PDB file of C-alpha atoms (C1' of nucleotides) in Angstrom:
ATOM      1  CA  UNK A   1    -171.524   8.520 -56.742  1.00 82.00           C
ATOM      2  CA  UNK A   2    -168.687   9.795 -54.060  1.00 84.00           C
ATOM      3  CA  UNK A   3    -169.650  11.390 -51.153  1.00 90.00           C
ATOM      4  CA  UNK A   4    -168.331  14.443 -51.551  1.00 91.00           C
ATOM      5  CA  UNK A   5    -168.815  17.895 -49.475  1.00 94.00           C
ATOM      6  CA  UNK A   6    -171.883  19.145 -51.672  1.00 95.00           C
ATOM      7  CA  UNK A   7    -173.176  15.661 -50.825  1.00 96.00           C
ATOM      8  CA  UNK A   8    -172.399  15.686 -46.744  1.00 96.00           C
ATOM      9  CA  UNK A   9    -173.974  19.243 -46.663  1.00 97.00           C
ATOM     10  CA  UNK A  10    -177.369  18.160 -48.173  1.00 97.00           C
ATOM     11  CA  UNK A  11    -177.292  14.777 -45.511  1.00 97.00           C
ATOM     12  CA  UNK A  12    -176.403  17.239 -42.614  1.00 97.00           C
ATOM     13  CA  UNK A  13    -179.075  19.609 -43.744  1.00 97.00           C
ATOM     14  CA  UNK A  14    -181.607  16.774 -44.053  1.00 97.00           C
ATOM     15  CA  UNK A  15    -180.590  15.643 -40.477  1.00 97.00           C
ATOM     16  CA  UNK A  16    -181.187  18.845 -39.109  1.00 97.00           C
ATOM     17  CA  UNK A  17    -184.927  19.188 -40.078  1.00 96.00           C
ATOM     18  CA  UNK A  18    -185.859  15.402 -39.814  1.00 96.00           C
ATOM     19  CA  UNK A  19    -184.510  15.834 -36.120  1.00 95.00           C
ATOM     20  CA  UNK A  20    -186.575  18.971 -35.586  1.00 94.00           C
ATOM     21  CA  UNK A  21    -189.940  17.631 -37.951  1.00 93.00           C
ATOM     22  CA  UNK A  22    -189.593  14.640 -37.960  1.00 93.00           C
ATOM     23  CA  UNK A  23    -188.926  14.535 -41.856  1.00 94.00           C
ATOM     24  CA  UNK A  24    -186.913  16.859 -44.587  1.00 97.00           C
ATOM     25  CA  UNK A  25    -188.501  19.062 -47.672  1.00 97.00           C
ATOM     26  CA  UNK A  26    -186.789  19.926 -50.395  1.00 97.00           C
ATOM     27  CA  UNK A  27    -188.452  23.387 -50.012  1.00 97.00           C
ATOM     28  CA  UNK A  28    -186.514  23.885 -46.873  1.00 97.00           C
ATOM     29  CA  UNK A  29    -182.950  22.021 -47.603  1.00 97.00           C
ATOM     30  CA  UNK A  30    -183.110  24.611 -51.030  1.00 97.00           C
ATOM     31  CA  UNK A  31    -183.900  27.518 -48.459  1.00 96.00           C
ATOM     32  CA  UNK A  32    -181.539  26.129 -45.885  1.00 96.00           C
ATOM     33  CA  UNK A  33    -178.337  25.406 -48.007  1.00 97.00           C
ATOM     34  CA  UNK A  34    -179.146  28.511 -50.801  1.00 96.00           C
ATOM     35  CA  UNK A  35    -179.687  26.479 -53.859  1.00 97.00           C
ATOM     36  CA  UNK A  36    -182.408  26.174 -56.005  1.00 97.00           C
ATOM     37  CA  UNK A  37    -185.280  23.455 -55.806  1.00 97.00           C
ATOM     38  CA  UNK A  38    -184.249  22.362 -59.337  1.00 97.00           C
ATOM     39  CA  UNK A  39    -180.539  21.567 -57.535  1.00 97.00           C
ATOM     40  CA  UNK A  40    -182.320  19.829 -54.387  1.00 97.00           C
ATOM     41  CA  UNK A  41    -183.685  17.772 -56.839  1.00 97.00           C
ATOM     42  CA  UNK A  42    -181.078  16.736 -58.565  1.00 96.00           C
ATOM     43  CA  UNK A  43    -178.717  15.825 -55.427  1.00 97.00           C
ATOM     44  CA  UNK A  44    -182.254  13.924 -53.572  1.00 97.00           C
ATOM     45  CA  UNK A  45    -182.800  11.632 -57.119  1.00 95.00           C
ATOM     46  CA  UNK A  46    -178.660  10.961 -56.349  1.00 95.00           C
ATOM     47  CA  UNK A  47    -178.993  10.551 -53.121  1.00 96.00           C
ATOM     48  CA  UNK A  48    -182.138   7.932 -53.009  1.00 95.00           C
ATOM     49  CA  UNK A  49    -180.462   6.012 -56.302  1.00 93.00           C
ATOM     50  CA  UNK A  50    -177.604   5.439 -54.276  1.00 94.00           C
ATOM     51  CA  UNK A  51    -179.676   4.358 -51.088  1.00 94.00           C
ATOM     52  CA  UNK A  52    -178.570   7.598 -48.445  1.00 96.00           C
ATOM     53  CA  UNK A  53    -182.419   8.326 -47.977  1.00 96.00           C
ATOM     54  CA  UNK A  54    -186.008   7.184 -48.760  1.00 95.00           C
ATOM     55  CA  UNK A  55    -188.367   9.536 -50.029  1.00 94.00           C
ATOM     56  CA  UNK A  56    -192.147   8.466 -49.185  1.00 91.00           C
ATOM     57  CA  UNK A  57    -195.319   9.177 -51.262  1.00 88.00           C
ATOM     58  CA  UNK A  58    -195.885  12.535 -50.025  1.00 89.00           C
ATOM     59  CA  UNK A  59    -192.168  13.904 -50.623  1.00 92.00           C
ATOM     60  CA  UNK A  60    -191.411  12.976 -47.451  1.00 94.00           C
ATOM     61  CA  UNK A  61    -187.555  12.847 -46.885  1.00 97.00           C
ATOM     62  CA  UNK A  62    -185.733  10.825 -44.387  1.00 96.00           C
ATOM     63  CA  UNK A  63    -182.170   9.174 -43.951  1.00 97.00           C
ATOM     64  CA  UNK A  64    -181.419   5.764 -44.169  1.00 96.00           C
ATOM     65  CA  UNK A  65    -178.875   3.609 -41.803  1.00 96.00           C
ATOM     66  CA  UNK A  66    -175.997   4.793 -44.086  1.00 95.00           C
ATOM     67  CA  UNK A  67    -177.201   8.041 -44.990  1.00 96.00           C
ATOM     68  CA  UNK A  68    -177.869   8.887 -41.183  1.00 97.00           C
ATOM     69  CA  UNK A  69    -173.803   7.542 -40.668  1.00 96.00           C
ATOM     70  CA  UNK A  70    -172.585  10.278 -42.405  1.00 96.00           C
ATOM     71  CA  UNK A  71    -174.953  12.982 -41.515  1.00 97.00           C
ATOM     72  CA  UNK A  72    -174.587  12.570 -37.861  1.00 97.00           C
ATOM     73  CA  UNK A  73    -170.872  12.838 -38.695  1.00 97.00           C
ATOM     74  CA  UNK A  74    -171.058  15.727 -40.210  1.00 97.00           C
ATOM     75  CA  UNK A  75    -172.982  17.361 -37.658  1.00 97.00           C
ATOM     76  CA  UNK A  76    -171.293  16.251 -34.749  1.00 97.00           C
ATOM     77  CA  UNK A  77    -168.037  17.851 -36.368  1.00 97.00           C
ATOM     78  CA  UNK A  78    -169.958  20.923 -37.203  1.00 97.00           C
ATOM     79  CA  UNK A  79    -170.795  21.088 -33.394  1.00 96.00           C
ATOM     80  CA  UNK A  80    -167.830  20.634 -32.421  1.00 97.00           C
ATOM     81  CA  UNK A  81    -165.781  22.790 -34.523  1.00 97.00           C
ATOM     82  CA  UNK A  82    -168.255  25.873 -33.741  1.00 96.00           C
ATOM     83  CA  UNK A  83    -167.835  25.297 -30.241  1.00 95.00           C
ATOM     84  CA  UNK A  84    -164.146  24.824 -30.622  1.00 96.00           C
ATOM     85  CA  UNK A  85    -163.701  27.995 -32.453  1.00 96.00           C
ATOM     86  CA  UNK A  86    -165.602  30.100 -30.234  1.00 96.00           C
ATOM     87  CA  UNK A  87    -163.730  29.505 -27.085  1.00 95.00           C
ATOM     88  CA  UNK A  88    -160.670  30.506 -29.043  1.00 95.00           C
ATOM     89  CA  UNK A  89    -162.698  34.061 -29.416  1.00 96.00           C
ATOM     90  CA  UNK A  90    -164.408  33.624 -32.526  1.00 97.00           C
ATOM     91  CA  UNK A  91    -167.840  35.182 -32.585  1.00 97.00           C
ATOM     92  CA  UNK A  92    -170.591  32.338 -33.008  1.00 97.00           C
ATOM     93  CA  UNK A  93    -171.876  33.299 -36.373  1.00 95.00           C
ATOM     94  CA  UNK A  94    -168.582  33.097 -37.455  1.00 96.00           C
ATOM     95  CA  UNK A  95    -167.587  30.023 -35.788  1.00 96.00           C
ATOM     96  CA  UNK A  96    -170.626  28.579 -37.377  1.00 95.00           C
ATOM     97  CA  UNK A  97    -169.975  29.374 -40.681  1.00 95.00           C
ATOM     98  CA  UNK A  98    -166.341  28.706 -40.739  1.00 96.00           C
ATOM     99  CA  UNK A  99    -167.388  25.148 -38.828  1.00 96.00           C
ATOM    100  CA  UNK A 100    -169.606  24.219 -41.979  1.00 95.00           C
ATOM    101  CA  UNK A 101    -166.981  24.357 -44.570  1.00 96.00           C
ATOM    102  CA  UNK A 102    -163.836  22.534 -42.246  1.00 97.00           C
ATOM    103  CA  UNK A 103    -165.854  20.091 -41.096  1.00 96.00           C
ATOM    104  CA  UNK A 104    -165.112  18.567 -44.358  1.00 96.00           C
ATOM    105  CA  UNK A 105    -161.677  19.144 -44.365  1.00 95.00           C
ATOM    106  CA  UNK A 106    -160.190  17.521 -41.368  1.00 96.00           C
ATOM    107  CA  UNK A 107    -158.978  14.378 -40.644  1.00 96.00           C
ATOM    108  CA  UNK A 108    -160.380  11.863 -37.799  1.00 96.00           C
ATOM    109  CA  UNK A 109    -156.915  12.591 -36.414  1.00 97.00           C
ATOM    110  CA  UNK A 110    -157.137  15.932 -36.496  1.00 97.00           C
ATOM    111  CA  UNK A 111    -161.351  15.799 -35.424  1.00 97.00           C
ATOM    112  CA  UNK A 112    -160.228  13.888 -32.057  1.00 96.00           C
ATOM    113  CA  UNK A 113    -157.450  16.058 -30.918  1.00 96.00           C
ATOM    114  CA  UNK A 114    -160.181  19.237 -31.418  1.00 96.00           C
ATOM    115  CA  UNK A 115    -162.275  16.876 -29.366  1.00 95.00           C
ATOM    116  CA  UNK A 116    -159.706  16.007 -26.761  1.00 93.00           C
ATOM    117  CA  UNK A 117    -159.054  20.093 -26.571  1.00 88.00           C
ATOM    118  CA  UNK A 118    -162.348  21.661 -27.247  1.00 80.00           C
ATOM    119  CA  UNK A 119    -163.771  20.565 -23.897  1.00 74.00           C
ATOM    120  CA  UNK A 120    -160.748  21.327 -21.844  1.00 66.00           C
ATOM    121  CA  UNK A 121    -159.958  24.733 -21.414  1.00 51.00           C
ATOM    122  CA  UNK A 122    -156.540  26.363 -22.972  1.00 47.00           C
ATOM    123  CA  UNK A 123    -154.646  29.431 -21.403  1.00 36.00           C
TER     124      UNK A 123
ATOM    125  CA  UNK B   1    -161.626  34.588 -63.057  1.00 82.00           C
ATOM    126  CA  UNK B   2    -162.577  34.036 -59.370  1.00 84.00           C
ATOM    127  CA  UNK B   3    -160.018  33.117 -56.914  1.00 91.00           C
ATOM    128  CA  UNK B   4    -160.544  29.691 -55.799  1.00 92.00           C
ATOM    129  CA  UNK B   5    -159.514  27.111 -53.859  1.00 95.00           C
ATOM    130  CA  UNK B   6    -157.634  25.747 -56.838  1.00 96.00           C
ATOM    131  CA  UNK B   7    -156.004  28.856 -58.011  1.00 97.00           C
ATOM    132  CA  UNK B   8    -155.271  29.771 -54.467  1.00 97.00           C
ATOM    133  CA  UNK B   9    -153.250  26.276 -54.455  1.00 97.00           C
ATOM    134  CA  UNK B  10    -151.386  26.920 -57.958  1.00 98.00           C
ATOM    135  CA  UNK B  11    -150.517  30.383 -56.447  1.00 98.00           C
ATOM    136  CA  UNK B  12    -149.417  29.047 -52.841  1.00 98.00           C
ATOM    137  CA  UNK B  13    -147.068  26.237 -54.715  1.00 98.00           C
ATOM    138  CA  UNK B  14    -145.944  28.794 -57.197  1.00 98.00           C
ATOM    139  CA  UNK B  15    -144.767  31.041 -54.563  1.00 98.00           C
ATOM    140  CA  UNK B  16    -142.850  27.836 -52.427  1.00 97.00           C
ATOM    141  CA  UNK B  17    -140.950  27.104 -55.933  1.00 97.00           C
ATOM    142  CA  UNK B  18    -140.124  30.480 -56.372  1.00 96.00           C
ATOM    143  CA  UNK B  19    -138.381  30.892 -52.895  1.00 96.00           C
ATOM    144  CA  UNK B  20    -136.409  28.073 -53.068  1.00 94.00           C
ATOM    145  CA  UNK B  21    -135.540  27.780 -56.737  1.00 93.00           C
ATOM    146  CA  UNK B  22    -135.772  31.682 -57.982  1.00 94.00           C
ATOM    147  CA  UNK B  23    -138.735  30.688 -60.396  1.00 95.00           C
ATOM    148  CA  UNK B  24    -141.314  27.981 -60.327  1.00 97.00           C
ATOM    149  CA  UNK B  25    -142.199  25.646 -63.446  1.00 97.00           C
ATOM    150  CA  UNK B  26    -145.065  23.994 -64.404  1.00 97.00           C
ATOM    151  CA  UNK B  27    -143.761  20.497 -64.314  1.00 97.00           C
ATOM    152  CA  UNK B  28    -142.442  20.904 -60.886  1.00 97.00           C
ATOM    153  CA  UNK B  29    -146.264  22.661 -60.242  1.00 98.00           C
ATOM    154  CA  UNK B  30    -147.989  19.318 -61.802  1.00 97.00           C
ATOM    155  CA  UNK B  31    -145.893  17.204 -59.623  1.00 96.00           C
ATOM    156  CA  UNK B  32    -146.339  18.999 -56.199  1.00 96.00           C
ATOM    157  CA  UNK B  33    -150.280  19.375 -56.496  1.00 97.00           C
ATOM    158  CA  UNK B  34    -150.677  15.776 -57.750  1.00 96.00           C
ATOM    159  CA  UNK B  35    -151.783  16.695 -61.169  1.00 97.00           C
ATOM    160  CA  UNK B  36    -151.130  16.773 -64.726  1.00 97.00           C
ATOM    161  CA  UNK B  37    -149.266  19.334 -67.137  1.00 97.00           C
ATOM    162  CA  UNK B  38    -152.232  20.018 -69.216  1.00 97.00           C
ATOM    163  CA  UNK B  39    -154.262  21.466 -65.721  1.00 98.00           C
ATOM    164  CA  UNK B  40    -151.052  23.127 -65.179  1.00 98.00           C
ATOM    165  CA  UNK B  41    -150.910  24.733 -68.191  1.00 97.00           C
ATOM    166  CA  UNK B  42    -154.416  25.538 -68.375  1.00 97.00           C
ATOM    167  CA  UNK B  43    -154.609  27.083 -64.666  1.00 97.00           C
ATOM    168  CA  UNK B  44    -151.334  29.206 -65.407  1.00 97.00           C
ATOM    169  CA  UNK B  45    -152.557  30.551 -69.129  1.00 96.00           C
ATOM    170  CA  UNK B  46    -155.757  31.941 -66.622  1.00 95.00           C
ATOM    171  CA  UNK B  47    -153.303  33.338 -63.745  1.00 96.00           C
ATOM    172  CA  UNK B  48    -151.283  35.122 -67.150  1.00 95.00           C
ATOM    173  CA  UNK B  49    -154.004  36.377 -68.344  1.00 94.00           C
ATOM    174  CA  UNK B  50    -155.381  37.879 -64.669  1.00 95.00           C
ATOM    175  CA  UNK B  51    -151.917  39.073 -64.072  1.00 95.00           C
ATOM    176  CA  UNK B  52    -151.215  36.949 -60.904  1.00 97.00           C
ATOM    177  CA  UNK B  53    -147.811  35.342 -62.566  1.00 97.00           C
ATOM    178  CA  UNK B  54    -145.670  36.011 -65.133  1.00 96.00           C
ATOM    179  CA  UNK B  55    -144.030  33.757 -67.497  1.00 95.00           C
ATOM    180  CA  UNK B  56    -140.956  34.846 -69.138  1.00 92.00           C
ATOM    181  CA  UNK B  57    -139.817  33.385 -72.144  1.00 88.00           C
ATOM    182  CA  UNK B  58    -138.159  29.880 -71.201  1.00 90.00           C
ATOM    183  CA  UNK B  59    -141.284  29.301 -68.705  1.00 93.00           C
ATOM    184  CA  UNK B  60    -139.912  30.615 -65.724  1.00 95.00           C
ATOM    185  CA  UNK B  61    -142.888  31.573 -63.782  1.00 97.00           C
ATOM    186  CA  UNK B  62    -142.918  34.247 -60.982  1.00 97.00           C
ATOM    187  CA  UNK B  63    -145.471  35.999 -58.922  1.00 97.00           C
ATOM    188  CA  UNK B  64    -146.823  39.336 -59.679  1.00 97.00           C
ATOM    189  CA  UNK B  65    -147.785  41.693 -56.928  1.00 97.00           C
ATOM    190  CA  UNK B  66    -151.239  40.574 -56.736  1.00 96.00           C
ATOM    191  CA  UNK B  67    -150.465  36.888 -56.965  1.00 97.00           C
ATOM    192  CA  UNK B  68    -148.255  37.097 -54.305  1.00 97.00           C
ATOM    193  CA  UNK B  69    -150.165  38.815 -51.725  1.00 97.00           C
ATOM    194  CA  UNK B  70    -152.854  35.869 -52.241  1.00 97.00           C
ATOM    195  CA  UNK B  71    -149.908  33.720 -52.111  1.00 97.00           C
ATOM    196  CA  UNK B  72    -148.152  34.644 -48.997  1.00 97.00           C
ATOM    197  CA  UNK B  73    -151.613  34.826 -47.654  1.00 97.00           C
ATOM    198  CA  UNK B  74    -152.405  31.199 -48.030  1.00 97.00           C
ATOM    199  CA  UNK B  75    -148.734  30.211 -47.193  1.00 97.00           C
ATOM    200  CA  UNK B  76    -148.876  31.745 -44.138  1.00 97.00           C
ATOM    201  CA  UNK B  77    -152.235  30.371 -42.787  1.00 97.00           C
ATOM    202  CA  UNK B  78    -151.050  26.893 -43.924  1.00 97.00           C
ATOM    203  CA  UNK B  79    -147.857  27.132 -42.111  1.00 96.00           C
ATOM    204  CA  UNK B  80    -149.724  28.757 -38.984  1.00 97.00           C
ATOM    205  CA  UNK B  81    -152.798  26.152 -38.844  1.00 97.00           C
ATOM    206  CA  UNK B  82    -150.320  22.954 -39.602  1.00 96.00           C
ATOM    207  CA  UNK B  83    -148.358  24.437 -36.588  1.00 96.00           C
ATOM    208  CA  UNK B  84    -151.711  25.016 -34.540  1.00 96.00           C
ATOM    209  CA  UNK B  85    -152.658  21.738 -35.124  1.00 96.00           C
ATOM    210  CA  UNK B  86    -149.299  20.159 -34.300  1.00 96.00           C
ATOM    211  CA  UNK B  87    -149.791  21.652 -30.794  1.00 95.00           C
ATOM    212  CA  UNK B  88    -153.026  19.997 -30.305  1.00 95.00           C
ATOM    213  CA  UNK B  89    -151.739  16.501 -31.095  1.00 96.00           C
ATOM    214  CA  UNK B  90    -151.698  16.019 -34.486  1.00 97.00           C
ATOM    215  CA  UNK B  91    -148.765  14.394 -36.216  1.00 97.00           C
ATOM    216  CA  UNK B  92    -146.889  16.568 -38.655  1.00 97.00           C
ATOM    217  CA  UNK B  93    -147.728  15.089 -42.118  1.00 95.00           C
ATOM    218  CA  UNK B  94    -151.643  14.948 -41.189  1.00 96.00           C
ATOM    219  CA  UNK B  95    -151.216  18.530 -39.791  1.00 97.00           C
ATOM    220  CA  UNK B  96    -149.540  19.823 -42.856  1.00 95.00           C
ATOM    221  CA  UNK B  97    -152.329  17.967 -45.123  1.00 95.00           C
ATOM    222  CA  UNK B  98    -155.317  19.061 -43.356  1.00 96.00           C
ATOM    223  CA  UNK B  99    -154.053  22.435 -42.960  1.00 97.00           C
ATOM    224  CA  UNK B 100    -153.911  22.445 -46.763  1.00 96.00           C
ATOM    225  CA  UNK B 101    -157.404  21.987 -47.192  1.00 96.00           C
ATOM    226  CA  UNK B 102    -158.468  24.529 -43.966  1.00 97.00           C
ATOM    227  CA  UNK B 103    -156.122  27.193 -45.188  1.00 97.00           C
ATOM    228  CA  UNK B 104    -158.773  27.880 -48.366  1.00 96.00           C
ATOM    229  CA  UNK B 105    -161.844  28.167 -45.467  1.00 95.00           C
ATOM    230  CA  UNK B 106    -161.685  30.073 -42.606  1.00 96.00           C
ATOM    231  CA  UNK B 107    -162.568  33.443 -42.504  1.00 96.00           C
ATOM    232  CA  UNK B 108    -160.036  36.169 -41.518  1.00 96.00           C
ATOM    233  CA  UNK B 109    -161.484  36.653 -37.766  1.00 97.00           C
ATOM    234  CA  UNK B 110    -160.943  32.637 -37.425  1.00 97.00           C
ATOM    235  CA  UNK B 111    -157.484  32.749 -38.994  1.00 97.00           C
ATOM    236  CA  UNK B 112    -156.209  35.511 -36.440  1.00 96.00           C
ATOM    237  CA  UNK B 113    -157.964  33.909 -33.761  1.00 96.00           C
ATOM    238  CA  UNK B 114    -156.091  30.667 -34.510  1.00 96.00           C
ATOM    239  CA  UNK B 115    -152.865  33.398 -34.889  1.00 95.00           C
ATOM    240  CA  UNK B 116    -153.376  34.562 -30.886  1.00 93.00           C
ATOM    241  CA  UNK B 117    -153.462  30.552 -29.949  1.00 88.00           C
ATOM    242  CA  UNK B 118    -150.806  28.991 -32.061  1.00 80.00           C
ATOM    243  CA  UNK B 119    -148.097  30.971 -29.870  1.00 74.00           C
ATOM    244  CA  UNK B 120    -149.595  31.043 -26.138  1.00 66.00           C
ATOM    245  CA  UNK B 121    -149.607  26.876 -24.809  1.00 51.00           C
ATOM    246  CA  UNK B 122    -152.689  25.366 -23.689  1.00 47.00           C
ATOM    247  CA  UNK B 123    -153.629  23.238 -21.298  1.00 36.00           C
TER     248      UNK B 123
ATOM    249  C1'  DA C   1    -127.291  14.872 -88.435  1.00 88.54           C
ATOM    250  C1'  DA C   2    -130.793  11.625 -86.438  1.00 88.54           C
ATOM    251  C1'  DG C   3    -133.018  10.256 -82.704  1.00 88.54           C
ATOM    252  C1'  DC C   4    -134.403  10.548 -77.789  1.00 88.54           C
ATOM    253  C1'  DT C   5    -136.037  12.930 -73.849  1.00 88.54           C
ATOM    254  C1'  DT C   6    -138.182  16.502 -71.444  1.00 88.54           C
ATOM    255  C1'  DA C   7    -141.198  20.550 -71.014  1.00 88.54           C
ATOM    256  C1'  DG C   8    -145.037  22.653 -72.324  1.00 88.54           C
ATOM    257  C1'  DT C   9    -149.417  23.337 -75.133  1.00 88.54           C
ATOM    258  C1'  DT C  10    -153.733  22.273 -77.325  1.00 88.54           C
ATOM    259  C1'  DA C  11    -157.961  19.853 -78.357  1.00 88.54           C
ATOM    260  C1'  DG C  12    -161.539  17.336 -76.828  1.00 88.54           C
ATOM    261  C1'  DA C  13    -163.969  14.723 -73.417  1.00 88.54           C
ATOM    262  C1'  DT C  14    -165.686  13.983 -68.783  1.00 88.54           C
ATOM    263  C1'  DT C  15    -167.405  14.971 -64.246  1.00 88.54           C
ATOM    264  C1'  DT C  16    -169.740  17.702 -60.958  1.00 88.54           C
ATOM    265  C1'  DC C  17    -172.604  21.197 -59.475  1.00 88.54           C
ATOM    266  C1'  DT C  18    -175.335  24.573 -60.345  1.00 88.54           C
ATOM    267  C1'  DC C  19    -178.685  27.481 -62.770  1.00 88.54           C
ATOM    268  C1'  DT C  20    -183.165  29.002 -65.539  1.00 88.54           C
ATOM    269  C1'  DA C  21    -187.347  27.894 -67.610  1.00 88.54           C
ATOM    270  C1'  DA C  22    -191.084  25.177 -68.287  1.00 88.54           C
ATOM    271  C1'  DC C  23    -193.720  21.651 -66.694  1.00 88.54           C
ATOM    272  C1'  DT C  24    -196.869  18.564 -63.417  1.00 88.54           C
ATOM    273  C1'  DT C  25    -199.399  17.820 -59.369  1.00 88.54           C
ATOM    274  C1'  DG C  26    -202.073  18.642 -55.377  1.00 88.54           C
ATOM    275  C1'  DC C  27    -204.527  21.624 -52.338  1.00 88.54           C
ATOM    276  C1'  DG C  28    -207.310  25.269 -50.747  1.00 88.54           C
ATOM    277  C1'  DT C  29    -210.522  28.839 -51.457  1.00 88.54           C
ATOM    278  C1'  DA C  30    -213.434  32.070 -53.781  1.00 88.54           C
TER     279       DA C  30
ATOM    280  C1'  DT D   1    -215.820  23.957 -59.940  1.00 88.54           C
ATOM    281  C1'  DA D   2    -212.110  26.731 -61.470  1.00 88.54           C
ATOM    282  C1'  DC D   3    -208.258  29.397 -60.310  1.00 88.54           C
ATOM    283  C1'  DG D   4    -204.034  30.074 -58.417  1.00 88.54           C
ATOM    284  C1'  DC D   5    -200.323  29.021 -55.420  1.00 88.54           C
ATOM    285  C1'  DA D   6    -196.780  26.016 -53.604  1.00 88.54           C
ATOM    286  C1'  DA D   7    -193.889  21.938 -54.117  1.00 88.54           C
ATOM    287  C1'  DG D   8    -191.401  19.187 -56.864  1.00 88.54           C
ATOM    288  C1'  DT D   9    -189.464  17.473 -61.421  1.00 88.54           C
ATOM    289  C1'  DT D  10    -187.294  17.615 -65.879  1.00 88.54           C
ATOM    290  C1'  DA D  11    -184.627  19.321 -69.701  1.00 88.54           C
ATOM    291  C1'  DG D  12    -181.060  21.858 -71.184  1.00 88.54           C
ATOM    292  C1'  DA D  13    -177.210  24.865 -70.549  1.00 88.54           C
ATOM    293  C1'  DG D  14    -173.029  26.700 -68.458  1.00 88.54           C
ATOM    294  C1'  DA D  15    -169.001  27.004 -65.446  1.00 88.54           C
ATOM    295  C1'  DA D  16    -164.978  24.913 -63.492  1.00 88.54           C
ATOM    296  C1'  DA D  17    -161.488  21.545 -62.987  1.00 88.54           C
ATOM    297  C1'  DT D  18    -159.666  17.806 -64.405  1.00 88.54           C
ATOM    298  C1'  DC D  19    -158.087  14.050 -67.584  1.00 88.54           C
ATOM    299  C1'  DT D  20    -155.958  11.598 -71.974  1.00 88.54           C
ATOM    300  C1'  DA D  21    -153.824  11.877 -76.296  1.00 88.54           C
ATOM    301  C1'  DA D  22    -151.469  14.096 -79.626  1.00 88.54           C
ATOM    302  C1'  DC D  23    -148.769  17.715 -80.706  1.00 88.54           C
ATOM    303  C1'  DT D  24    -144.525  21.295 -80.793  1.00 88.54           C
ATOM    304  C1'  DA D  25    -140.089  22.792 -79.491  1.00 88.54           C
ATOM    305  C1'  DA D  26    -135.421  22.520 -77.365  1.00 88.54           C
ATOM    306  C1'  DG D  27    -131.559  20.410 -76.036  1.00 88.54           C
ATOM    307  C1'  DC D  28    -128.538  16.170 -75.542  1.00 88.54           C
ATOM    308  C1'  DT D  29    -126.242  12.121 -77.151  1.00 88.54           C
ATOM    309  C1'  DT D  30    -124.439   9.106 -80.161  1.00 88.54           C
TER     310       DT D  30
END
DNA sequence: AAGCTTAGTTAGATTTCTCTAACTTGCGTA
DNA sequence: TACGCAAGTTAGAGAAATCTAACTAAGCTT
């Protein structure tokens, strides 16, 4: 399996809610990302076989060292994009939404000199 | 047919090959994009048959009026973001790559926010 | 003319992601 | 206890983009 963007969308998802309860549902990442359970399902049976989370008895679903790697990636670049983009006058909704699809797109190069500027103010 | 990120790229590269060389053909299309004639020739029979190109009879490809304006679209956000990006740091063959992949992704208020930066300096 | 080279097409397979539909399982409540 | 709902799984199908391999068709070159 290659970690593609389909793939680094359901980590960041499951990062989200394990942050705010402590552990992911499918339920939720299916409501969340606007796919089916049936697709959650699919991508989670990928995603344990290939050792980028544990699933416990009760369904429980939480990241592992490696999975957690690229999900805090992910969201740390969707962070910073959205902020990026809104001091350059983009509405937040926006910002957040265009955030979630570049922030597989860009390089680390390109990733730190949004950091290096996104923080700093531009005239 | 929807317009995708891949047709959007056969469309973008069609349009480059037309301004420099009158025409564009699908083995100078394979070899730009990094693929093979057969996905050439299967992306361009669905552009002829949605009337976004037209191929005259020894293959010359050209735009229509609806490919191009999807064309010059994409061509100008690349060459604006790879120039944004340039600005903020990034060397000019990462720039031009990334802004390859971004150009297919933001939405329009992002792209003309982008537009109001890429001129003015920042600091 | 015969053979080579290049461009383009077609057929068929593969990969990836998604869906619907039908199923299991567990829990709560009437 | 039995019913029904909610969560999750599985099977099977479809869409999209790509690939390889084999083909056609034109045009050069000897």
């Amino acid at each position: 399996m290659q970690v593609n963007e389909s793939i680094e969308d359901y980590l960041e998802q499951i990062l989200i809610q394990q942050e705010k309860n402590g552990c992911a549902r499918s339920v939720d990442i299916a409501t969340s990302l606007g796919v089916t359970k049936a697709s959650v399902s699919h991508a989670t049976k990928l995603l344990r076989e290939n050792f980028y989370i544990h699933m416990d008895d009760d369904k429980c679903i939480t990241l592992t060292e490696s999975g957690r790697e690229i999900a805090e990636r992910m969201y740390q670049r969707h962070r910073v994009l959205a902020q990026f983009l809104v001091r350059l006058g983009v509405r937040e909704e926006t910002a957040f939404a265009d955030a979630c699809r570049m922030e597989h797109d860009i390089s680390a190069e390109t990733f730190s000199a949004i950091c290096r500027h996104a923080e700093k103010g531009w005239k």
